[in-house]
Coordinates of C-alpha atoms and ligand atoms in Angstrom, one line a residue:
Chain X
X1117 CA -26.5 5.9 5.2
X1118 CA -25.6 9.5 5.6
X1119 CA -22.2 11.0 4.8
X1120 CA -20.9 14.5 5.5
X1121 CA -18.1 15.3 3.2
X1122 CA -16.4 18.6 2.5
X1123 CA -15.9 18.7 -1.3
X1124 CA -13.8 21.5 -2.7
X1125 CA -14.3 23.5 0.5
X1126 CA -18.1 23.1 0.7
X1127 CA -19.6 20.8 3.3
X1128 CA -22.5 18.6 2.1
X1129 CA -24.5 15.9 3.5
X1130 CA -25.9 13.1 1.3
X1131 CA -27.8 9.9 1.7
X1132 CA -25.7 7.2 0.0
X1133 CA -25.6 3.4 -0.3
X1134 CA -22.6 2.0 1.7
X1135 CA -21.3 0.4 -1.5
X1136 CA -21.1 3.8 -3.4
X1137 CA -17.5 4.4 -4.5
X1138 CA -16.1 7.9 -3.9
X1139 CA -15.5 8.2 -7.7
X1140 CA -19.2 7.7 -8.4
X1141 CA -20.2 9.9 -5.5
X1142 CA -18.1 12.8 -6.9
X1143 CA -19.3 12.3 -10.5
X1144 CA -22.9 11.4 -10.0
X1145 CA -24.0 12.7 -6.6
X1146 CA -21.9 15.9 -6.7
X1147 CA -21.9 16.3 -10.5
X1148 CA -18.2 16.9 -10.5
X1149 CA -17.1 15.1 -13.6
X1150 CA -13.5 16.1 -13.9
X1151 CA -12.6 13.0 -12.0
X1152 CA -12.4 10.3 -14.6
X1153 CA -12.8 6.6 -14.3
X1154 CA -10.4 4.8 -16.6
X1155 CA -9.5 1.2 -15.5
X1156 CA -11.9 1.0 -12.5
X1157 CA -9.3 -1.3 -11.0
X1158 CA -6.7 0.9 -9.1
X1159 CA -4.2 0.8 -11.9
X1160 CA -4.5 3.9 -14.1
X1161 CA -4.8 6.8 -11.6
X1162 CA -7.3 8.7 -13.7
X1163 CA -9.7 8.9 -10.7
X1164 CA -7.0 10.4 -8.3
X1165 CA -8.3 13.0 -5.9
X1166 CA -6.9 14.4 -2.7
X1167 CA -8.5 13.3 0.6
X1168 CA -7.3 15.0 3.7
X1169 CA -4.1 16.1 2.0
X1170 CA -3.2 12.7 0.5
X1171 CA -3.7 11.6 -3.1
X1172 CA -5.9 8.5 -3.4
X1173 CA -7.6 6.5 -6.2
X1174 CA -11.3 7.3 -5.7
X1175 CA -12.4 4.1 -7.6
X1176 CA -11.0 2.1 -4.6
X1177 CA -12.4 4.2 -1.7
X1178 CA -16.0 4.1 -0.5
X1179 CA -17.8 7.4 -0.1
X1180 CA -18.6 6.0 3.4
X1181 CA -14.8 6.0 4.1
X1182 CA -14.6 9.7 3.2
X1183 CA -17.3 10.6 5.8
X1184 CA -16.0 13.6 7.7
X1185 CA -13.1 14.1 5.3
X1186 CA -12.0 17.0 3.1
X1187 CA -12.0 16.0 -0.6
X1188 CA -10.4 18.0 -3.4
X1189 CA -11.1 17.4 -7.0
X1190 CA -9.6 19.1 -10.0
X1191 CA -12.6 21.5 -9.9
X1192 CA -11.5 22.7 -6.5
X1193 CA -8.0 23.9 -7.6
X1194 CA -8.5 27.1 -9.5
X1195 CA -9.2 30.3 -7.6
X1196 CA -12.6 31.9 -7.6
X1197 CA -11.2 34.4 -10.1
X1198 CA -10.3 31.5 -12.4
X1199 CA -6.6 31.7 -11.7
X1200 CA -5.1 28.3 -12.3
X1201 CA -3.4 26.3 -9.6
X1202 CA 0.4 26.2 -10.3
X1203 CA 0.3 22.6 -11.4
X1204 CA -2.6 23.3 -13.8
X1205 CA -0.8 26.3 -15.2
X1206 CA 2.4 24.3 -15.7
X1207 CA 0.5 21.5 -17.5
X1208 CA -0.9 24.1 -19.9
X1209 CA 2.4 25.9 -20.3
X1210 CA 4.5 22.7 -20.9
X1211 CA 1.9 20.9 -23.0
X1212 CA 1.5 18.2 -20.4
X1213 CA -1.6 16.8 -22.0
X1214 CA -3.0 15.7 -25.3
X1215 CA -6.4 14.0 -25.1
X1216 CA -6.7 15.1 -21.5
X1217 CA -8.3 11.9 -20.1
X1218 CA -5.5 11.2 -17.6
X1219 CA -5.0 14.9 -16.8
X1220 CA -7.2 15.5 -13.8
X1221 CA -5.7 12.4 -12.1
X1222 CA -2.2 13.4 -13.2
X1223 CA -2.6 16.9 -11.8
X1224 CA -4.0 15.7 -8.4
X1225 CA -1.2 13.0 -8.2
X1226 CA 1.4 15.6 -9.1
X1227 CA 0.2 17.8 -6.3
X1228 CA 0.8 14.8 -4.0
X1229 CA 4.3 14.4 -5.4
X1230 CA 5.1 18.0 -4.8
X1231 CA 3.6 18.0 -1.3
X1232 CA 6.1 15.2 -0.5
X1233 CA 9.1 16.6 -2.3
X1234 CA 8.9 20.3 -3.3
X1235 CA 11.7 20.1 -5.8
X1236 CA 11.8 16.6 -7.4
X1237 CA 14.3 15.4 -10.0
X1238 CA 12.9 13.9 -13.3
X1239 CA 13.3 10.5 -11.8
X1240 CA 11.5 11.4 -8.6
X1241 CA 8.6 12.8 -10.6
X1242 CA 8.4 9.6 -12.7
X1243 CA 8.5 7.4 -9.6
X1244 CA 5.9 9.7 -7.8
X1245 CA 3.6 9.3 -10.8
X1246 CA 4.1 5.6 -11.2
X1247 CA 0.4 5.0 -10.3
X1248 CA -0.8 7.2 -13.2
X1249 CA -1.0 6.1 -16.8
X1250 CA -1.0 8.3 -19.9
X1251 CA -1.6 6.8 -23.3
X1252 CA -0.8 10.0 -25.3
X1253 CA 2.1 12.1 -24.1
X1254 CA 4.9 9.7 -23.5
X1255 CA 5.2 11.4 -20.1
X1256 CA 8.1 13.8 -21.1
X1257 CA 5.9 16.9 -21.0
X1258 CA 4.1 15.8 -17.9
X1259 CA 7.5 15.4 -16.1
X1260 CA 8.5 18.8 -17.4
X1261 CA 5.2 20.3 -16.2
X1262 CA 5.6 19.0 -12.7
X1263 CA 9.2 20.3 -12.5
X1264 CA 8.0 23.7 -13.8
X1265 CA 5.2 23.8 -11.2
X1266 CA 7.8 23.1 -8.5
X1267 CA 9.3 26.5 -9.3
X1268 CA 6.1 28.2 -8.1
X1269 CA 7.0 27.2 -4.5
X1270 CA 5.0 25.5 -1.8
X1271 CA 1.6 26.4 -3.3
X1272 CA 2.3 23.8 -6.0
X1273 CA 2.1 21.0 -3.4
X1274 CA -1.1 22.2 -1.7
X1275 CA -4.7 22.1 -2.4
X1276 CA -6.7 25.1 -1.4
X1277 CA -8.6 23.3 1.4
X1278 CA -5.6 21.4 2.8
X1279 CA -4.2 24.7 4.1
X1280 CA -7.2 24.9 6.4
X1281 CA -7.1 21.2 7.3
X1282 CA -3.5 20.7 8.3
X1283 CA -3.5 20.2 12.1
Chain O
X482 CA -17.7 -2.4 -11.3
X483 CA -19.7 -2.0 -8.2
X484 CA -19.6 -4.3 -5.1
X485 CA -22.6 -6.2 -4.0
X486 CA -24.6 -4.5 -1.2
X487 CA -23.3 -4.8 2.4
X488 CA -23.9 -3.2 5.7
X489 CA -21.3 -0.7 6.7
X490 CA -20.2 -0.4 10.4
X491 CA -17.6 2.2 11.5
X492 CA -15.9 1.4 14.8
X493 CA -13.7 3.5 17.0
X494 CA -11.9 0.9 19.1
X495 CA -10.6 -2.7 18.9
X496 CA -13.3 -3.8 21.4
X497 CA -16.0 -2.3 19.2
X498 CA -14.5 -4.1 16.2
X499 CA -14.4 -7.4 18.0
X500 CA -18.0 -7.2 19.1
X501 CA -19.1 -6.1 15.6
X502 CA -17.3 -9.2 14.3
X503 CA -19.1 -11.4 16.8
X504 CA -22.4 -9.8 16.0
X505 CA -22.2 -10.0 12.2
X506 CA -20.7 -13.5 12.1
X507 CA -18.4 -15.1 9.6
X508 CA -19.7 -13.2 6.5
X509 CA -18.5 -9.9 7.9
X510 CA -15.1 -8.5 7.0
X511 CA -12.9 -6.0 8.5
X512 CA -12.1 -3.0 6.2
X513 CA -8.7 -1.3 6.7
X514 CA -7.2 0.5 3.7
X515 CA -9.5 -1.4 1.4
X516 CA -6.8 -1.8 -1.2
X517 CA -7.0 -5.6 -1.4
X518 CA -10.6 -6.0 -0.3
X519 CA -12.5 -3.4 -2.4
X520 CA -10.9 -4.6 -5.7
X521 CA -12.0 -8.2 -5.1
X522 CA -15.4 -7.0 -3.9
X523 CA -15.8 -5.0 -7.1
X524 CA -15.0 -8.2 -9.1
X525 CA -17.6 -9.9 -6.8
X526 CA -14.9 -12.4 -5.8
X527 CA -15.8 -11.5 -2.2
X528 CA -19.4 -10.7 -1.2
X529 CA -19.3 -9.9 2.6
X530 CA -22.6 -9.2 4.3
X531 CA -21.0 -6.4 6.4
X532 CA -17.9 -4.3 6.4
X533 CA -16.5 -3.3 9.7
X534 CA -14.4 -0.2 9.0
X535 CA -11.4 -0.2 11.4
X536 CA -9.5 2.7 9.7
X537 CA -10.8 5.2 12.3
X538 CA -9.2 3.4 15.2
X539 CA -6.7 6.1 16.0
X540 CA -4.5 4.1 18.5
X541 CA -3.8 1.3 16.0
X542 CA -1.3 3.5 14.1
X543 CA 2.1 3.7 15.7
X544 CA 5.7 2.6 15.5
X545 CA 7.6 2.3 18.8
X546 CA 10.6 0.5 20.4
X547 CA 10.0 -1.7 23.5
X548 CA 12.8 -2.9 25.7
X549 CA 16.5 -2.3 24.9
X550 CA 19.7 -3.8 23.9
X551 CA 19.7 -7.1 22.0
X552 CA 16.1 -7.9 23.0
X553 CA 14.6 -4.7 21.8
X554 CA 11.4 -5.1 19.8
X555 CA 9.9 -2.7 17.3
X556 CA 6.1 -2.7 17.7
X557 CA 4.0 -1.5 14.7
X558 CA 0.3 -0.9 15.0
X559 CA -1.8 -2.8 12.5
X560 CA -3.4 0.4 11.2
X561 CA -0.1 1.9 10.2
X562 CA -0.4 2.8 6.6
X563 CA 2.4 2.0 4.2
X564 CA 3.4 5.6 3.6
X565 CA 3.5 6.2 7.4
X566 CA 5.9 3.3 7.9
X567 CA 8.0 4.4 4.8
X568 CA 8.7 7.7 6.5
X569 CA 8.8 6.7 10.2
X570 CA 12.1 7.8 11.8
X571 CA 12.0 5.1 14.5
X572 CA 11.5 2.4 11.9
X573 CA 14.2 3.8 9.7
X574 CA 16.7 3.6 12.5
X575 CA 15.7 0.4 14.2
X576 CA 14.5 -1.9 11.4
X577 CA 15.4 -0.1 8.2
X578 CA 14.3 -2.9 5.8
X579 CA 10.6 -2.4 6.7
X580 CA 10.3 1.3 5.7
X581 CA 12.3 0.6 2.6
X582 CA 10.0 -2.3 1.6
X583 CA 6.9 -0.2 2.5
X584 CA 8.1 2.3 0.0
X585 CA 8.2 -0.4 -2.7
X586 CA 4.5 -1.4 -2.3
X587 CA 2.3 -0.3 -5.2
X588 CA 2.3 3.4 -5.9
X589 CA 2.0 6.5 -3.7
X590 CA -1.8 6.5 -3.9
X591 CA -1.9 2.8 -2.8
X592 CA 0.6 3.5 0.0
X593 CA -1.6 6.3 1.2
X594 CA -4.4 3.8 2.0
X595 CA -3.0 0.3 2.5
X596 CA -2.0 -0.8 6.1
X597 CA 0.5 -3.3 7.4
X598 CA -2.3 -5.1 9.3
X599 CA -4.3 -5.5 6.1
X600 CA -1.4 -6.9 4.0
X601 CA -0.6 -9.3 6.9
X602 CA -4.2 -10.5 7.2
X603 CA -4.7 -10.8 3.5
X604 CA -2.0 -13.4 3.1
X605 CA -1.2 -12.9 -0.6
X606 CA 2.1 -14.8 -1.3
X607 CA 3.0 -12.0 -3.8
X608 CA 3.1 -9.3 -1.1
X609 CA 6.1 -7.3 -0.1
X610 CA 5.8 -6.5 3.6
X611 CA 4.9 -10.1 4.7
X612 CA 8.1 -11.2 2.9
X613 CA 10.2 -8.7 4.8
X614 CA 8.4 -9.6 8.1
X615 CA 9.1 -13.3 7.5
X616 CA 12.8 -12.7 7.0
X617 CA 13.0 -10.4 10.1
X618 CA 11.2 -12.8 12.3
X619 CA 9.0 -11.7 15.2
X620 CA 5.3 -12.2 15.8
X621 CA 1.8 -11.1 14.7
X622 CA -0.3 -10.0 17.7
X623 CA -4.0 -11.1 17.4
X624 CA -6.8 -9.9 19.6
X625 CA -10.0 -11.8 20.0
X626 CA -12.8 -12.4 22.5
X627 CA -10.4 -14.4 24.6
X628 CA -7.7 -11.7 24.8
X629 CA -4.4 -11.3 23.0
X630 CA -2.1 -13.9 21.6
X631 CA 1.1 -13.8 19.6
X632 CA 1.8 -16.0 16.6
X633 CA 5.3 -16.3 15.2
X634 CA 5.5 -15.0 11.7
X635 CA 6.9 -18.4 10.7
X636 CA 3.5 -20.0 11.6
X637 CA 1.1 -17.2 10.6
X638 CA 0.7 -17.5 6.8
X639 CA -0.7 -21.0 6.3
X640 CA -1.9 -20.9 2.7
X641 CA -3.1 -18.7 -0.2
X642 CA -5.3 -16.1 1.6
X643 CA -5.2 -18.2 4.7
X644 CA -3.7 -17.5 8.1
X645 CA -3.6 -18.8 11.6
X646 CA -6.1 -16.1 12.7
X647 CA -9.6 -17.2 13.5
X648 CA -12.7 -15.3 12.2
X649 CA -13.4 -13.7 15.5
X650 CA -9.9 -12.3 15.9
X651 CA -8.0 -9.3 14.3
X652 CA -4.4 -8.3 13.8
X653 CA -3.6 -5.5 16.2
X654 CA 0.2 -5.3 16.1
X655 CA 3.4 -6.6 14.4
X656 CA 6.4 -7.2 16.6
X657 CA 9.8 -7.3 14.9
X658 CA 13.2 -7.8 16.5
X659 CA 15.3 -4.6 16.3
X660 CA 18.0 -5.0 13.6
X661 CA 19.7 -1.6 13.8
X662 CA 22.8 -1.6 11.7
X663 CA 22.6 -5.3 10.8
X664 CA 22.9 -5.9 7.0
X665 CA 19.8 -6.4 4.9
X666 CA 18.8 -6.5 1.3
X667 CA 15.5 -6.5 -0.6
X668 CA 15.2 -7.4 -4.3
X669 CA 11.9 -7.1 -6.0
X670 CA 11.3 -8.0 -9.6
X671 CA 8.3 -6.5 -11.5
X672 CA 7.5 -5.6 -15.0
X673 CA 5.8 -2.4 -14.0
X674 CA 7.1 -0.3 -11.1
X675 CA 3.8 -0.2 -9.2
X676 CA 3.1 -3.9 -9.3
X677 CA 3.1 -6.8 -6.9
X678 CA 6.4 -8.8 -7.1
X679 CA 6.7 -11.5 -9.8
X680 CA 9.3 -12.7 -7.3
X681 CA 11.0 -10.9 -4.4
X682 CA 13.7 -11.9 -2.0
X683 CA 14.4 -10.4 1.5
X684 CA 17.7 -11.1 3.3
X685 CA 18.7 -10.0 6.8
X686 CA 21.3 -11.0 9.4
X687 CA 25.0 -11.7 9.4
X688 CA 27.3 -14.7 9.1
X689 CA 28.5 -14.5 12.7
X690 CA 25.0 -14.3 14.0
X691 CA 25.4 -11.5 16.6
X692 CA 22.7 -9.0 17.5
X693 CA 20.9 -9.2 14.2
X694 CA 20.9 -13.0 14.2
X695 CA 22.1 -15.4 11.5
X696 CA 21.3 -14.8 7.8
X697 CA 17.7 -15.4 6.9
X698 CA 16.1 -15.3 3.5
X699 CA 12.3 -15.0 2.6
X700 CA 10.7 -15.2 -0.8
X701 CA 7.6 -13.8 -2.3
X702 CA 5.4 -15.5 -4.9
X703 CA 7.3 -18.8 -4.9
X704 CA 4.5 -20.9 -3.3
X705 CA 1.0 -20.5 -1.9
X706 CA 2.5 -18.4 0.9
X707 CA 5.5 -16.2 1.5
X708 CA 8.2 -18.7 2.6
X709 CA 11.8 -18.9 3.9
X710 CA 14.6 -20.2 1.7
X711 CA 15.6 -22.8 4.3
X712 CA 18.1 -24.7 2.1
X713 CA 19.9 -21.4 1.4
X714 CA 19.9 -20.6 5.1
X715 CA 21.2 -24.0 6.1
X716 CA 24.0 -23.8 3.5
X717 CA 25.1 -20.4 4.8
X718 CA 25.1 -21.6 8.4
X719 CA 27.3 -24.5 7.2
X720 CA 29.8 -22.1 5.7
X721 CA 28.8 -22.1 2.0
X722 CA 29.5 -19.0 0.0
X723 CA 26.7 -16.6 -0.9
X724 CA 26.8 -17.8 -4.6
X725 CA 26.7 -21.4 -3.6
X726 CA 23.9 -21.0 -1.1
X727 CA 21.8 -18.8 -3.4
X728 CA 21.8 -21.6 -6.0
X729 CA 19.6 -23.5 -3.5
X730 CA 17.0 -20.8 -3.0
X731 CA 14.3 -22.4 -5.1
X732 CA 14.5 -25.8 -3.2
X733 CA 11.2 -26.6 -1.5
X734 CA 9.3 -23.9 -3.5
X735 CA 6.3 -24.6 -5.8
X736 CA 6.0 -21.5 -8.0
X737 CA 3.0 -21.1 -10.2
X738 CA 2.9 -19.9 -13.8
X739 CA 1.0 -16.8 -15.1
X740 CA 1.2 -14.3 -17.9
X741 CA 4.3 -12.7 -16.3
X742 CA 6.5 -15.7 -15.8
X743 CA 6.5 -19.5 -15.9
X744 CA 7.6 -21.6 -13.0
X745 CA 11.2 -22.1 -14.3
X746 CA 11.7 -18.4 -14.8
X747 CA 10.4 -17.8 -11.2
X748 CA 13.0 -20.4 -9.9
X749 CA 15.7 -18.6 -11.8
X750 CA 14.6 -15.3 -10.3
X751 CA 14.5 -16.7 -6.8
X752 CA 18.1 -17.8 -7.1
X753 CA 19.3 -14.6 -8.7
X754 CA 17.4 -12.2 -6.3
X755 CA 18.5 -14.2 -3.3
X756 CA 22.1 -13.8 -4.3
X757 CA 21.7 -10.1 -4.8
X758 CA 19.8 -9.6 -1.6
X759 CA 22.4 -11.6 0.3
X760 CA 25.3 -9.7 -1.3
X761 CA 23.6 -6.4 -0.3
X762 CA 23.1 -7.7 3.2
X763 CA 26.7 -8.8 3.5
X764 CA 28.0 -5.5 2.0
X765 CA 26.2 -3.4 4.5
X766 CA 27.0 -5.5 7.6
Ligands
FAD463 C1 -2.8 -1.1 -7.5 C2 -2.4 -1.8 -6.3 C3 -1.0 -2.2 -6.3 C4 -0.6 -2.9 -5.2 N1 0.8 -3.2 -5.2 C5 1.2 -4.0 -4.2 C6 2.6 -4.3 -4.1 O1 3.4 -4.0 -5.0 N2 3.0 -5.1 -3.1 C7 2.2 -5.5 -2.1 O2 2.6 -6.2 -1.2 N3 0.9 -5.1 -2.1 C8 0.4 -4.4 -3.1 N4 -0.9 -4.0 -3.1 C9 -1.8 -4.4 -1.9 C10 -1.7 -3.3 -0.9 O3 -0.5 -3.4 -0.1 C11 -2.9 -3.5 0.1 O4 -3.0 -2.3 0.8 C12 -2.7 -4.5 1.2 O5 -2.4 -5.8 0.7 C13 -4.0 -4.6 2.1 O6 -4.0 -3.7 3.1 P1 -5.3 -2.9 3.3 O7 -5.1 -2.1 4.6 O8 -5.7 -2.1 2.1 O9 -6.4 -4.1 3.6 P2 -7.9 -4.3 3.2 O10 -8.1 -4.3 1.8 O11 -8.8 -3.3 4.0 O12 -8.1 -5.7 3.9 C14 -7.5 -6.9 3.3 C15 -7.9 -8.1 4.1 O13 -7.4 -8.1 5.4 C16 -8.4 -8.1 6.3 N5 -8.0 -7.1 7.4 C17 -7.6 -5.9 7.2 N6 -7.1 -5.4 8.4 C18 -7.2 -6.4 9.3 C19 -6.8 -6.5 10.7 N7 -6.2 -5.5 11.3 N8 -7.0 -7.7 11.3 C20 -7.6 -8.7 10.6 N9 -7.9 -8.7 9.3 C21 -7.7 -7.5 8.7 C22 -9.7 -7.6 5.6 O14 -10.8 -8.1 6.2 C23 -9.4 -8.2 4.2 O15 -9.8 -9.6 4.2 C24 -1.4 -3.2 -4.1 C25 -2.8 -2.9 -4.2 C26 -3.2 -2.2 -5.3 C27 -4.7 -1.8 -5.3
FES464 S1 -10.1 4.4 -12.5 FE1 -9.3 4.4 -10.5 S2 -7.2 3.9 -10.9 FE2 -8.1 3.7 -12.9
FES465 S1 -3.2 13.0 -22.4 FE1 -4.4 11.3 -23.2 S2 -4.1 9.8 -21.7 FE2 -2.8 11.3 -21.0

């Protein structure tokens, strides 16, 4: 079947099998490998991307279900001049990663948390990231990074494409 | 993990969904949020021949009040996603237990996809919203080739992954009596915050009855279906204290054992969570 999906602002049309998962579509069809597959069972959040403004686990969404949607991956966050998204910048500044495997999913989920709640408490960040596992950091620096990102204002809770999508 | 091949059909209306179901036969499955179905398809525990994607049916997503006064009903479209219900202002005012419980399902990413119709149709005894719906009362609205029919929630969940719905029907709406300011409590026990309940208890109503009805208690994961704690309810109606009545909460249940809890521990949790849910309901009344 054919799907037309806008990935990181660029519309593309691909011939896919109905059973192709969005995570595999992004990694293999689009060649965007920042989106990691960890558990492959909706538990770890490593595969989190933003679809039409909402964080989702792409290992549990069919590419077919994203037909017509706007999908943002980690690759779509930084500006064309390389300027990092506020959440990316805060993860770097606050040492919110060690091995980095969970990081792309954490950053995408954190954007979702900030979209919902622009100035969350530590507890609210932890609850908002309950679907994302990190085996390295112990979460403290991740929580700090998200709170630091919140200081950047509304941009921290937005993906570049979502600004065009919203209503 | 990759699902076995299937045909994918996207539909735009309930009528289209029903004719696709008729056309593709019993091996076809409806796909809503996909957050119960896709995981089991990836494990090849389900191998449907066709998926009929109903998530694009726009007019299946709503929360509205019908009627007024004591008979008012809150109608919730089957396609309403958990995060939409969690934030819905009408639901928060008219039946506050439901948006609260929607917010306790899984994690934000799961709530962005899963629907109330999907969790209702799936009939997992360890699910949150069905437990709340069973305590609240009301009906599941099914639509099939013969039109619409309403099944009381007390008769809808018939077994593990089994319901009173026939294969040519779909859930289109949940109808819940308005509870307004009536007291309620929801207690969910998990080891990890984003998990299904090991046991959960939902309580709603008040001793005197009144607009919100008498006290009802429903339990998750204490049998093959979500179920009402009838012994507790009867004891409360007979004047027992909350502590006394909650001690009966595991009567008539048949909890299983797994890596999280054995049956006795589940029975203990059912009694404890029932007491806490009832105390919260009584305190807020
Ligand atoms: C990581 C994770 C954590 C979770 N945690 C919890 C939790 O804590 N508590 C909890 O209760 N649930 C939990 N869930 C389950 C979640 O709530 C699911 O979204 C829900 O059970 C199914 O809804 P869905 O819309 O995704 O249905 P789908 O997966 O699309 O469908 C489920 C079943 O229902 C059928 N169906 C769907 N819609 C209809 C309809 N309108 N009419 C008839 N049949 C229909 C499908 O054919 C399928 O058989 C979790 C899921 C995941 C992946
Ligand atoms: S890979 Fe999708 S949640 Fe773990
Ligand atoms: S940084 Fe290694 S898993 Fe999170």
